[in-house]
């Protein structure tokens, strides 16, 4: 479906992928949706020939489709063309190979890369990563046949018609030709990304990189203003100490929606129903930060009396008193943890992730509006470690603890509903084979995605798919043919075809699938 020159493809049940003739139309559409957003609009993610638009829920999809059919995509985007200069030491591991592929000498590759400014077309992949276009066409080289597991931060790279700088250490398949010390992403800047869409980027060659560290002066101490409405606010309390975090424990809330154009995925709790339930039980707002623990094992000691609740995976809870006694609070119910008492979670009987809420919510510095730890981008507080003292906020005035609730039980095998596409046309019988197979969750799964094992799904198309925006719940099919189900910390863009997308309402259950679990899909 779509108007002249555009095709609309569903991406799950609350997003559309807009296929366009080229980059000018992509930038025009992004600019118009930024200037006049549609009802329920959350993210607008431009790519080389597509724009992904995500919405709050499914009821806004039809209105978005109607709006897209009326836009004049010949309208110029009118972006900021500020010139940014980046010094590069051209000693990349792939420089010799790039020279051989292009038929140029290494010096000629460097001269071509630095001759004229590149233009930042769009962001994606990771925070601060900008796809730069408009360079010398002789530098068009394919991605590496085998991506590197680690690309150093500051690596300057080429792939296809694009150049880019890796903002942080990450996996990557681009051809590395040099390195820079420029800080591509800094959350302490008013604009965290050094390069924004529309900016011109001029690379200059240097013999060596000299890191310049600015002296940071301590901030002056300013006494509180008695007239300030915050002057009487009671600070957060250090109310709990992490004795043991289990396999992995992080702070999570409802994440960072609306920042995918910057390369920042939503992150946040993987099982949002469990997070909301835990907060409801202790009288917090739905978005208060909780502790998300992988495979149980979390041990907490109270420094002051606290009201807690634990939800999610089916674990056994035990409280040890200073006098040696023990009691067993119920799962999915509020309970008192007195000063000096220690709460222990067992390994799960069923499920994978638990959510521990405290009355008043866990406190930590917000990063881009959230206290969530994002394993893909590195944003948010670090993972909890033994001895971490976690601050607790004050309960909201008038809030009350909730009544005990029934734990949510997982099915065996779990059946998740999917919406076909956006790239199901890359496979002949892919949907039938996806839904006709019992898939096993592998131990290589994490907060980025569930890696599934089963019979490989074969593509009917050769070549690469240009990178395009993707969503939580996407079932991406890499060359191995084995699906990866994206979770909250997924990359913002991807170059592998997405066969189907899990319905948003079923993603909380996907978060509880432990390695070895069996999952089936149903259209």
Coordinates of C-alpha atoms in Angstrom, one line a residue:
X1 CA 0.0 0.0 0.0
X2 CA 1.1 3.6 -0.4
X3 CA 0.9 6.7 -2.6
X4 CA 3.0 7.6 -5.6
X5 CA 6.6 6.6 -5.0
X6 CA 6.1 5.1 -1.6
X7 CA 5.3 1.7 -0.2
X8 CA 4.1 1.1 3.4
X9 CA 5.0 -2.1 5.2
X10 CA 3.7 -3.1 8.6
X11 CA 6.3 -3.6 11.3
X12 CA 4.5 -5.4 14.0
X13 CA 1.2 -4.0 15.3
X14 CA 2.2 -0.4 16.0
X15 CA 4.8 0.7 13.4
X16 CA 5.1 1.2 9.7
X17 CA 8.2 1.1 7.4
X18 CA 8.0 3.6 4.6
X19 CA 9.9 2.7 1.4
X20 CA 10.9 5.8 -0.6
X21 CA 12.7 6.5 -3.9
X22 CA 15.9 7.8 -2.3
X23 CA 17.6 9.8 0.4
X24 CA 16.1 13.2 -0.4
X25 CA 12.6 11.8 0.1
X26 CA 13.7 10.1 3.3
X27 CA 15.0 13.4 4.8
X28 CA 11.9 15.3 3.6
X29 CA 9.6 12.8 5.3
X30 CA 11.7 12.8 8.5
X31 CA 11.6 16.6 8.7
X32 CA 7.9 16.8 8.1
X33 CA 7.0 14.3 10.8
X34 CA 9.4 16.0 13.2
X35 CA 7.7 19.4 12.5
X36 CA 4.2 18.1 12.6
X37 CA 4.0 14.7 14.4
X38 CA 1.0 12.4 14.0
X39 CA -1.1 11.3 17.0
X40 CA 0.7 8.7 19.0
X41 CA 4.1 9.2 17.2
X42 CA 7.0 7.9 19.2
X43 CA 10.1 7.4 16.9
X44 CA 11.0 8.4 13.4
X45 CA 14.1 6.4 12.2
X46 CA 15.5 7.4 8.8
X47 CA 17.7 5.1 6.8
X48 CA 19.1 5.0 3.2
X49 CA 15.8 4.4 1.5
X50 CA 13.3 3.9 4.3
X51 CA 11.8 5.6 7.3
X52 CA 10.5 3.6 10.3
X53 CA 7.7 5.3 12.3
X54 CA 6.7 3.7 15.6
X55 CA 3.5 4.6 17.5
X56 CA 2.2 4.3 21.0
X57 CA -0.3 1.6 20.0
X58 CA -2.1 0.0 17.1
X59 CA -5.1 2.4 17.0
X60 CA -2.9 5.2 15.5
X61 CA -1.6 3.1 12.5
X62 CA -4.4 3.9 10.1
X63 CA -4.2 7.6 10.7
X64 CA -0.5 7.5 10.1
X65 CA -0.9 5.7 6.8
X66 CA -3.5 8.3 5.7
X67 CA -1.2 11.1 6.6
X68 CA 1.8 9.5 4.7
X69 CA -0.3 9.3 1.5
X70 CA -0.8 13.1 1.6
X71 CA 2.7 14.4 2.1
X72 CA 4.7 16.3 -0.6
X73 CA 8.0 14.5 -0.5
X74 CA 9.6 17.0 -3.0
X75 CA 9.7 19.5 -0.1
X76 CA 13.3 20.2 1.0
X77 CA 14.3 19.0 4.5
X78 CA 16.2 22.2 5.4
X79 CA 18.7 20.7 7.7
X80 CA 21.6 22.2 9.7
X81 CA 24.7 22.1 7.4
X82 CA 27.3 23.1 10.1
X83 CA 30.8 22.0 9.1
X84 CA 32.5 19.6 11.6
X85 CA 36.2 18.8 11.2
X86 CA 37.6 15.5 12.4
X87 CA 41.3 14.7 12.6
X88 CA 42.1 11.1 11.5
X89 CA 45.3 9.0 11.8
X90 CA 44.9 6.8 8.7
X91 CA 46.3 3.4 10.0
X92 CA 43.2 1.2 9.8
X93 CA 43.5 -2.6 9.6
X94 CA 41.6 -2.6 6.3
X95 CA 43.3 0.4 4.6
X96 CA 45.5 -1.9 2.4
X97 CA 42.5 -4.1 1.4
X98 CA 40.4 -1.0 0.6
X99 CA 43.2 0.3 -1.6
X100 CA 43.3 -3.1 -3.5
X101 CA 39.5 -3.2 -3.9
X102 CA 39.3 0.3 -5.3
X103 CA 42.4 0.1 -7.5
X104 CA 43.9 3.1 -5.6
X105 CA 47.1 3.5 -3.6
X106 CA 46.7 3.9 0.1
X107 CA 47.7 7.6 -0.2
X108 CA 45.0 8.0 -2.9
X109 CA 42.4 6.4 -0.6
X110 CA 43.3 8.9 2.1
X111 CA 43.3 11.8 -0.4
X112 CA 39.8 10.8 -1.7
X113 CA 38.4 10.4 1.9
X114 CA 39.6 13.9 2.9
X115 CA 39.1 15.8 -0.4
X116 CA 35.6 17.1 0.2
X117 CA 33.1 17.2 3.1
X118 CA 30.7 14.3 3.6
X119 CA 27.1 14.9 4.6
X120 CA 25.4 13.2 7.6
X121 CA 22.3 11.6 6.2
X122 CA 20.9 9.8 9.3
X123 CA 21.9 8.2 12.5
X124 CA 21.4 4.7 13.8
X125 CA 23.2 1.5 14.9
X126 CA 24.5 3.1 18.1
X127 CA 24.3 6.5 19.9
X128 CA 26.4 9.0 18.0
X129 CA 26.9 6.8 14.9
X130 CA 26.1 8.8 11.8
X131 CA 25.9 7.5 8.2
X132 CA 27.9 10.0 6.1
X133 CA 27.2 10.2 2.3
X134 CA 28.4 12.2 -0.7
X135 CA 32.0 11.2 -0.6
X136 CA 34.2 10.1 -3.5
X137 CA 32.3 7.3 -5.3
X138 CA 35.5 5.4 -5.9
X139 CA 35.5 4.6 -2.1
X140 CA 32.4 2.4 -2.4
X141 CA 33.4 -0.9 -0.9
X142 CA 31.3 -3.7 0.6
X143 CA 31.1 -4.7 4.2
X144 CA 33.6 -7.3 5.4
X145 CA 32.6 -10.9 4.7
X146 CA 33.0 -11.7 8.4
X147 CA 32.1 -8.9 10.9
X148 CA 34.6 -8.2 13.7
X149 CA 33.3 -9.0 17.2
X150 CA 35.1 -5.9 18.5
X151 CA 35.7 -2.6 16.6
X152 CA 37.7 0.0 18.7
X153 CA 36.0 3.3 19.6
X154 CA 36.9 6.1 17.2
X155 CA 37.5 3.8 14.2
X156 CA 36.9 5.6 10.9
X157 CA 35.2 3.2 8.4
X158 CA 33.7 2.7 4.9
X159 CA 30.8 0.5 3.7
X160 CA 29.0 0.9 0.5
X161 CA 28.4 4.5 -0.3
X162 CA 28.8 5.5 3.4
X163 CA 31.6 6.5 5.8
X164 CA 31.2 6.6 9.6
X165 CA 33.0 6.8 12.9
X166 CA 32.3 4.1 15.6
X167 CA 31.4 6.1 18.7
X168 CA 32.3 3.3 21.2
X169 CA 33.7 -0.2 21.3
X170 CA 31.2 -2.5 19.5
X171 CA 30.9 -5.3 17.0
X172 CA 31.0 -4.1 13.3
X173 CA 31.5 -5.2 9.7
X174 CA 32.7 -2.0 8.1
X175 CA 36.1 -1.5 6.5
X176 CA 38.4 0.3 9.0
X177 CA 40.7 2.9 7.4
X178 CA 41.7 5.1 10.4
X179 CA 41.0 6.3 13.9
X180 CA 40.1 9.5 15.7
X181 CA 40.0 10.8 19.2
X182 CA 36.9 13.0 18.5
X183 CA 34.1 12.3 21.1
X184 CA 31.2 11.3 18.8
X185 CA 28.8 10.9 21.8
X186 CA 28.8 12.7 25.1
X187 CA 25.7 12.8 27.3
X188 CA 27.1 15.8 29.2
X189 CA 26.8 18.0 26.1
X190 CA 23.6 19.9 25.3
X191 CA 23.5 17.9 22.0
X192 CA 25.1 14.5 22.9
X193 CA 25.8 13.6 19.3
X194 CA 28.8 15.4 17.7
X195 CA 27.3 14.9 14.2
X196 CA 23.6 15.6 13.5
X197 CA 21.7 14.9 10.2
X198 CA 22.6 17.6 7.6
X199 CA 26.0 18.4 9.1
X200 CA 29.0 18.5 6.8
X201 CA 32.0 16.4 8.0
X202 CA 35.5 17.1 6.7
X203 CA 38.1 14.5 7.6
X204 CA 41.7 15.7 7.8
X205 CA 44.8 13.5 7.9
X206 CA 47.2 13.8 10.8
X207 CA 50.5 11.9 11.5
X208 CA 49.5 11.2 15.1
X209 CA 46.7 11.8 17.5
X210 CA 47.3 14.0 20.6
X211 CA 44.7 13.6 23.3
X212 CA 43.9 17.0 24.9
X213 CA 42.4 16.7 28.4
X214 CA 40.7 19.8 29.7
X215 CA 41.0 20.6 33.4
X216 CA 37.7 20.1 35.2
X217 CA 37.2 22.5 38.1
X218 CA 35.0 21.5 41.0
X219 CA 31.5 23.0 40.9
X220 CA 31.0 25.8 43.4
X221 CA 28.9 25.0 46.4
X222 CA 25.7 27.0 46.3
X223 CA 23.5 27.1 49.5
X224 CA 19.8 26.2 48.9
X225 CA 17.5 29.0 48.2
X226 CA 14.8 29.1 51.0
X227 CA 12.2 30.3 48.5
X228 CA 12.8 27.4 46.2
X229 CA 10.0 24.8 46.1
X230 CA 12.7 22.1 46.3
X231 CA 14.4 23.5 49.3
X232 CA 12.3 21.3 51.7
X233 CA 12.5 18.2 49.6
X234 CA 13.8 15.2 51.5
X235 CA 16.8 13.6 49.7
X236 CA 16.8 9.9 48.7
X237 CA 17.9 7.4 51.4
X238 CA 20.5 4.8 51.0
X239 CA 18.2 2.0 52.0
X240 CA 19.5 -1.3 50.6
X241 CA 22.9 -2.9 50.0
X242 CA 23.5 -5.5 47.3
X243 CA 25.1 -8.5 49.1
X244 CA 25.1 -10.5 45.8
X245 CA 23.6 -9.5 42.4
X246 CA 23.1 -13.1 41.2
X247 CA 24.1 -13.7 37.6
X248 CA 23.3 -10.1 36.6
X249 CA 21.1 -7.4 38.1
X250 CA 20.5 -3.9 36.7
X251 CA 18.2 -1.0 37.4
X252 CA 15.4 -0.7 34.9
X253 CA 12.3 1.5 34.4
X254 CA 10.1 2.0 31.3
X255 CA 13.2 3.1 29.2
X256 CA 13.9 5.9 26.7
X257 CA 11.2 6.0 24.0
X258 CA 11.5 8.6 21.2
X259 CA 15.3 8.6 20.8
X260 CA 15.9 6.0 18.1
X261 CA 16.9 8.7 15.6
X262 CA 19.9 9.4 17.8
X263 CA 20.8 5.7 17.8
X264 CA 19.3 5.1 21.3
X265 CA 17.0 2.1 21.6
X266 CA 14.2 2.1 24.2
X267 CA 15.9 -0.2 26.7
X268 CA 14.0 -0.5 30.0
X269 CA 12.5 -3.6 31.6
X270 CA 12.1 -6.6 29.3
X271 CA 9.0 -7.8 31.2
X272 CA 7.1 -4.6 31.5
X273 CA 4.0 -6.3 33.0
X274 CA 6.2 -7.6 35.8
X275 CA 7.7 -4.2 36.4
X276 CA 4.3 -2.5 36.6
X277 CA 3.0 -5.2 38.9
X278 CA 6.0 -4.9 41.3
X279 CA 5.6 -1.1 41.4
X280 CA 1.8 -1.4 41.9
X281 CA 2.3 -3.7 44.9
X282 CA 4.5 -1.2 46.8
X283 CA 2.5 1.9 45.8
X284 CA 4.9 3.3 43.2
X285 CA 4.1 4.9 39.9
X286 CA 4.4 2.5 37.0
X287 CA 7.6 4.0 35.7
X288 CA 9.6 3.8 39.0
X289 CA 13.0 2.1 38.8
X290 CA 13.2 -1.5 39.9
X291 CA 16.0 -4.2 40.0
X292 CA 15.8 -6.6 37.1
X293 CA 17.7 -9.8 37.9
X294 CA 18.7 -12.6 35.5
X295 CA 18.1 -16.1 36.8
X296 CA 17.4 -15.2 40.4
X297 CA 20.1 -15.2 43.0
X298 CA 19.7 -11.6 44.1
X299 CA 20.6 -10.9 47.8
X300 CA 19.7 -7.6 49.5
X301 CA 20.3 -6.3 53.0
X302 CA 18.1 -3.5 54.4
X303 CA 19.8 -0.5 56.1
X304 CA 16.4 0.9 57.1
X305 CA 12.9 -0.6 57.2
X306 CA 11.7 -1.1 53.6
X307 CA 8.6 -2.4 51.9
X308 CA 9.4 -4.6 48.9
X309 CA 7.7 -6.8 46.3
X310 CA 9.2 -9.4 43.9
X311 CA 7.5 -10.4 40.6
X312 CA 8.3 -12.1 37.3
X313 CA 10.1 -15.5 37.4
X314 CA 8.9 -18.1 39.9
X315 CA 11.5 -17.9 42.6
X316 CA 11.5 -18.8 46.3
X317 CA 12.0 -15.8 48.7
X318 CA 13.7 -16.1 52.2
X319 CA 14.4 -13.4 54.8
X320 CA 17.1 -14.0 57.3
X321 CA 16.8 -12.0 60.6
X322 CA 19.9 -10.7 62.6
X323 CA 18.9 -13.1 65.5
X324 CA 19.2 -16.1 63.1
X325 CA 15.5 -16.6 62.5
X326 CA 14.0 -16.9 59.0
X327 CA 10.7 -16.2 57.3
X328 CA 9.4 -16.6 53.8
X329 CA 7.5 -13.8 52.1
X330 CA 5.2 -14.5 49.2
X331 CA 5.9 -13.7 45.6
X332 CA 3.8 -11.0 44.0
X333 CA 2.8 -9.5 47.4
X334 CA 4.2 -6.5 49.4
X335 CA 6.3 -7.4 52.5
X336 CA 8.4 -5.6 55.1
X337 CA 12.2 -6.0 55.1
X338 CA 13.4 -4.6 58.5
X339 CA 16.7 -2.9 59.0
X340 CA 19.5 -5.6 59.2
X341 CA 17.4 -8.3 57.5
X342 CA 18.6 -10.0 54.4
X343 CA 16.4 -11.0 51.4
X344 CA 17.5 -13.9 49.2
X345 CA 16.0 -15.1 45.9
X346 CA 16.4 -18.7 44.8
X347 CA 17.1 -19.8 41.2
X348 CA 13.8 -19.8 39.2
X349 CA 11.5 -22.8 39.1
X350 CA 10.1 -21.2 35.9
X351 CA 10.8 -18.1 34.0
X352 CA 14.1 -16.2 33.8
X353 CA 13.9 -12.6 35.1
X354 CA 12.7 -11.2 38.5
X355 CA 11.7 -7.6 39.3
X356 CA 12.3 -6.3 42.8
X357 CA 10.5 -3.0 43.7
X358 CA 10.9 -0.9 46.8
X359 CA 8.4 1.5 48.1
X360 CA 9.6 5.0 46.9
X361 CA 11.5 3.5 44.0
X362 CA 15.2 3.0 43.5
X363 CA 17.1 6.3 42.9
X364 CA 20.0 6.8 40.4
X365 CA 21.0 9.6 38.1
X366 CA 18.8 9.8 35.0
X367 CA 20.4 9.6 31.6
X368 CA 18.3 10.9 28.8
X369 CA 15.2 10.7 31.0
X370 CA 15.7 7.2 32.3
X371 CA 17.4 5.2 35.0
X372 CA 17.6 2.1 32.8
X373 CA 20.9 0.3 32.1
X374 CA 21.2 -0.2 28.3
X375 CA 23.6 -3.0 27.5
X376 CA 23.9 -2.1 23.8
X377 CA 24.7 1.6 24.1
X378 CA 26.3 1.7 27.6
X379 CA 23.9 4.3 28.8
X380 CA 22.5 4.4 32.3
X381 CA 23.9 3.2 35.7
X382 CA 26.4 0.3 35.8
X383 CA 25.2 -3.2 36.6
X384 CA 24.9 -3.9 40.4
X385 CA 27.9 -5.5 42.1
X386 CA 28.5 -6.8 45.7
X387 CA 28.5 -3.9 48.1
X388 CA 26.6 -1.5 45.9
X389 CA 24.4 0.7 48.2
X390 CA 21.2 1.6 46.3
X391 CA 19.4 4.8 47.2
X392 CA 15.6 4.7 47.8
X393 CA 13.2 7.6 47.1
X394 CA 10.4 8.9 49.2
X395 CA 6.9 7.4 48.6
X396 CA 4.5 9.8 46.8
X397 CA 2.0 11.5 49.1
X398 CA -1.2 9.6 49.4
X399 CA 0.2 6.4 47.8
X400 CA -0.7 3.0 49.3
X401 CA 0.6 -0.5 49.0
X402 CA -1.4 -2.9 46.9
X403 CA -3.0 -6.3 47.7
X404 CA -1.3 -9.6 46.9
X405 CA -1.8 -10.7 43.2
X406 CA -1.6 -14.0 41.4
X407 CA 1.8 -14.8 39.9
X408 CA 1.8 -15.1 36.1
X409 CA 2.6 -18.6 34.9
X410 CA 4.4 -19.3 31.7
X411 CA 3.1 -21.8 29.2
X412 CA 5.1 -24.8 27.8
X413 CA 5.8 -24.3 25.0
X414 CA 5.2 -20.6 24.9
X415 CA 3.3 -19.5 21.8
X416 CA 3.9 -15.9 20.6
X417 CA 1.7 -14.2 18.0
X418 CA 3.5 -12.5 15.1
X419 CA 2.6 -10.0 12.4
X420 CA 4.2 -10.9 9.0
X421 CA 6.8 -8.7 7.5
X422 CA 8.2 -6.2 6.7
X423 CA 10.6 -8.4 4.7
X424 CA 8.7 -11.7 4.5
X425 CA 9.0 -11.4 0.7
X426 CA 12.7 -12.4 1.0
X427 CA 11.5 -15.9 1.8
X428 CA 9.3 -18.4 -0.2
X429 CA 7.8 -20.4 2.7
X430 CA 9.5 -18.6 5.6
X431 CA 6.3 -17.8 7.5
X432 CA 5.0 -21.3 7.2
X433 CA 8.3 -22.8 8.4
X434 CA 8.6 -20.2 11.2
X435 CA 5.2 -21.1 12.5
X436 CA 5.5 -24.8 11.9
X437 CA 8.7 -25.2 14.0
X438 CA 9.4 -25.6 17.7
X439 CA 12.3 -23.3 18.3
X440 CA 14.8 -23.6 21.2
X441 CA 16.2 -20.5 23.0
X442 CA 20.0 -20.7 23.1
X443 CA 22.5 -19.7 25.8
X444 CA 23.8 -16.9 23.6
X445 CA 20.6 -14.9 24.3
X446 CA 20.7 -11.6 26.2
X447 CA 18.9 -8.3 26.6
X448 CA 19.7 -7.5 23.0
X449 CA 17.8 -10.5 21.7
X450 CA 16.8 -14.2 21.9
X451 CA 18.9 -16.4 19.6
X452 CA 16.8 -19.4 18.4
X453 CA 17.9 -22.8 17.2
X454 CA 16.0 -25.0 14.8
X455 CA 16.0 -25.7 11.0
X456 CA 17.5 -22.8 9.1
X457 CA 15.2 -20.5 7.1
X458 CA 16.5 -20.0 3.5
X459 CA 16.3 -16.7 1.7
X460 CA 15.2 -16.4 -1.9
X461 CA 17.1 -13.2 -2.5
X462 CA 20.9 -12.7 -2.9
X463 CA 22.8 -9.6 -1.7
X464 CA 22.5 -7.3 1.2
X465 CA 19.5 -5.4 2.5
X466 CA 20.3 -1.7 3.1
X467 CA 20.2 -0.9 6.8
X468 CA 16.8 0.1 8.0
X469 CA 15.1 0.8 11.3
X470 CA 13.9 -2.1 13.4
X471 CA 11.9 -2.6 16.6
X472 CA 11.6 -4.6 19.8
X473 CA 10.0 -7.9 18.8
X474 CA 11.5 -8.1 15.3
X475 CA 12.5 -11.6 14.1
X476 CA 15.6 -10.9 12.1
X477 CA 17.0 -13.6 9.9
X478 CA 20.8 -13.5 9.5
X479 CA 22.7 -15.5 6.8
X480 CA 22.7 -18.5 9.2
X481 CA 18.9 -18.7 8.7
X482 CA 18.4 -18.9 12.5
X483 CA 16.1 -16.2 13.9
X484 CA 17.0 -13.6 16.4
X485 CA 14.1 -12.1 18.4
X486 CA 15.1 -8.5 19.3
X487 CA 14.4 -7.4 22.8
X488 CA 14.7 -4.0 24.5
X489 CA 18.4 -3.3 23.9
X490 CA 18.3 -4.1 20.2
X491 CA 20.3 -2.1 17.6
X492 CA 18.3 0.8 16.2
X493 CA 19.0 -0.3 12.6
X494 CA 19.8 -3.6 11.0
X495 CA 20.8 -5.0 7.6
X496 CA 19.2 -8.5 7.8
X497 CA 15.6 -9.1 6.7
X498 CA 12.9 -9.2 9.3
X499 CA 10.5 -12.0 8.5
X500 CA 7.9 -11.1 11.2
X501 CA 7.4 -9.1 14.4
X502 CA 6.1 -10.4 17.6
X503 CA 2.9 -8.7 18.8
X504 CA 3.7 -6.0 21.5
X505 CA 1.3 -7.7 24.0
X506 CA 3.3 -10.9 23.9
X507 CA 6.8 -9.5 24.4
X508 CA 6.7 -9.6 28.2
X509 CA 6.3 -13.4 28.0
X510 CA 9.2 -13.6 25.5
X511 CA 11.4 -11.9 28.2
X512 CA 10.9 -14.9 30.5
X513 CA 12.1 -17.6 28.1
X514 CA 15.2 -19.2 29.6
X515 CA 17.9 -21.0 27.6
X516 CA 16.5 -24.4 26.6
X517 CA 12.9 -23.1 26.5
X518 CA 10.8 -24.0 23.6
X519 CA 8.8 -21.3 21.7
X520 CA 6.4 -21.5 18.8
X521 CA 5.0 -18.7 16.7
X522 CA 1.5 -18.1 15.4
X523 CA 0.3 -15.5 12.8

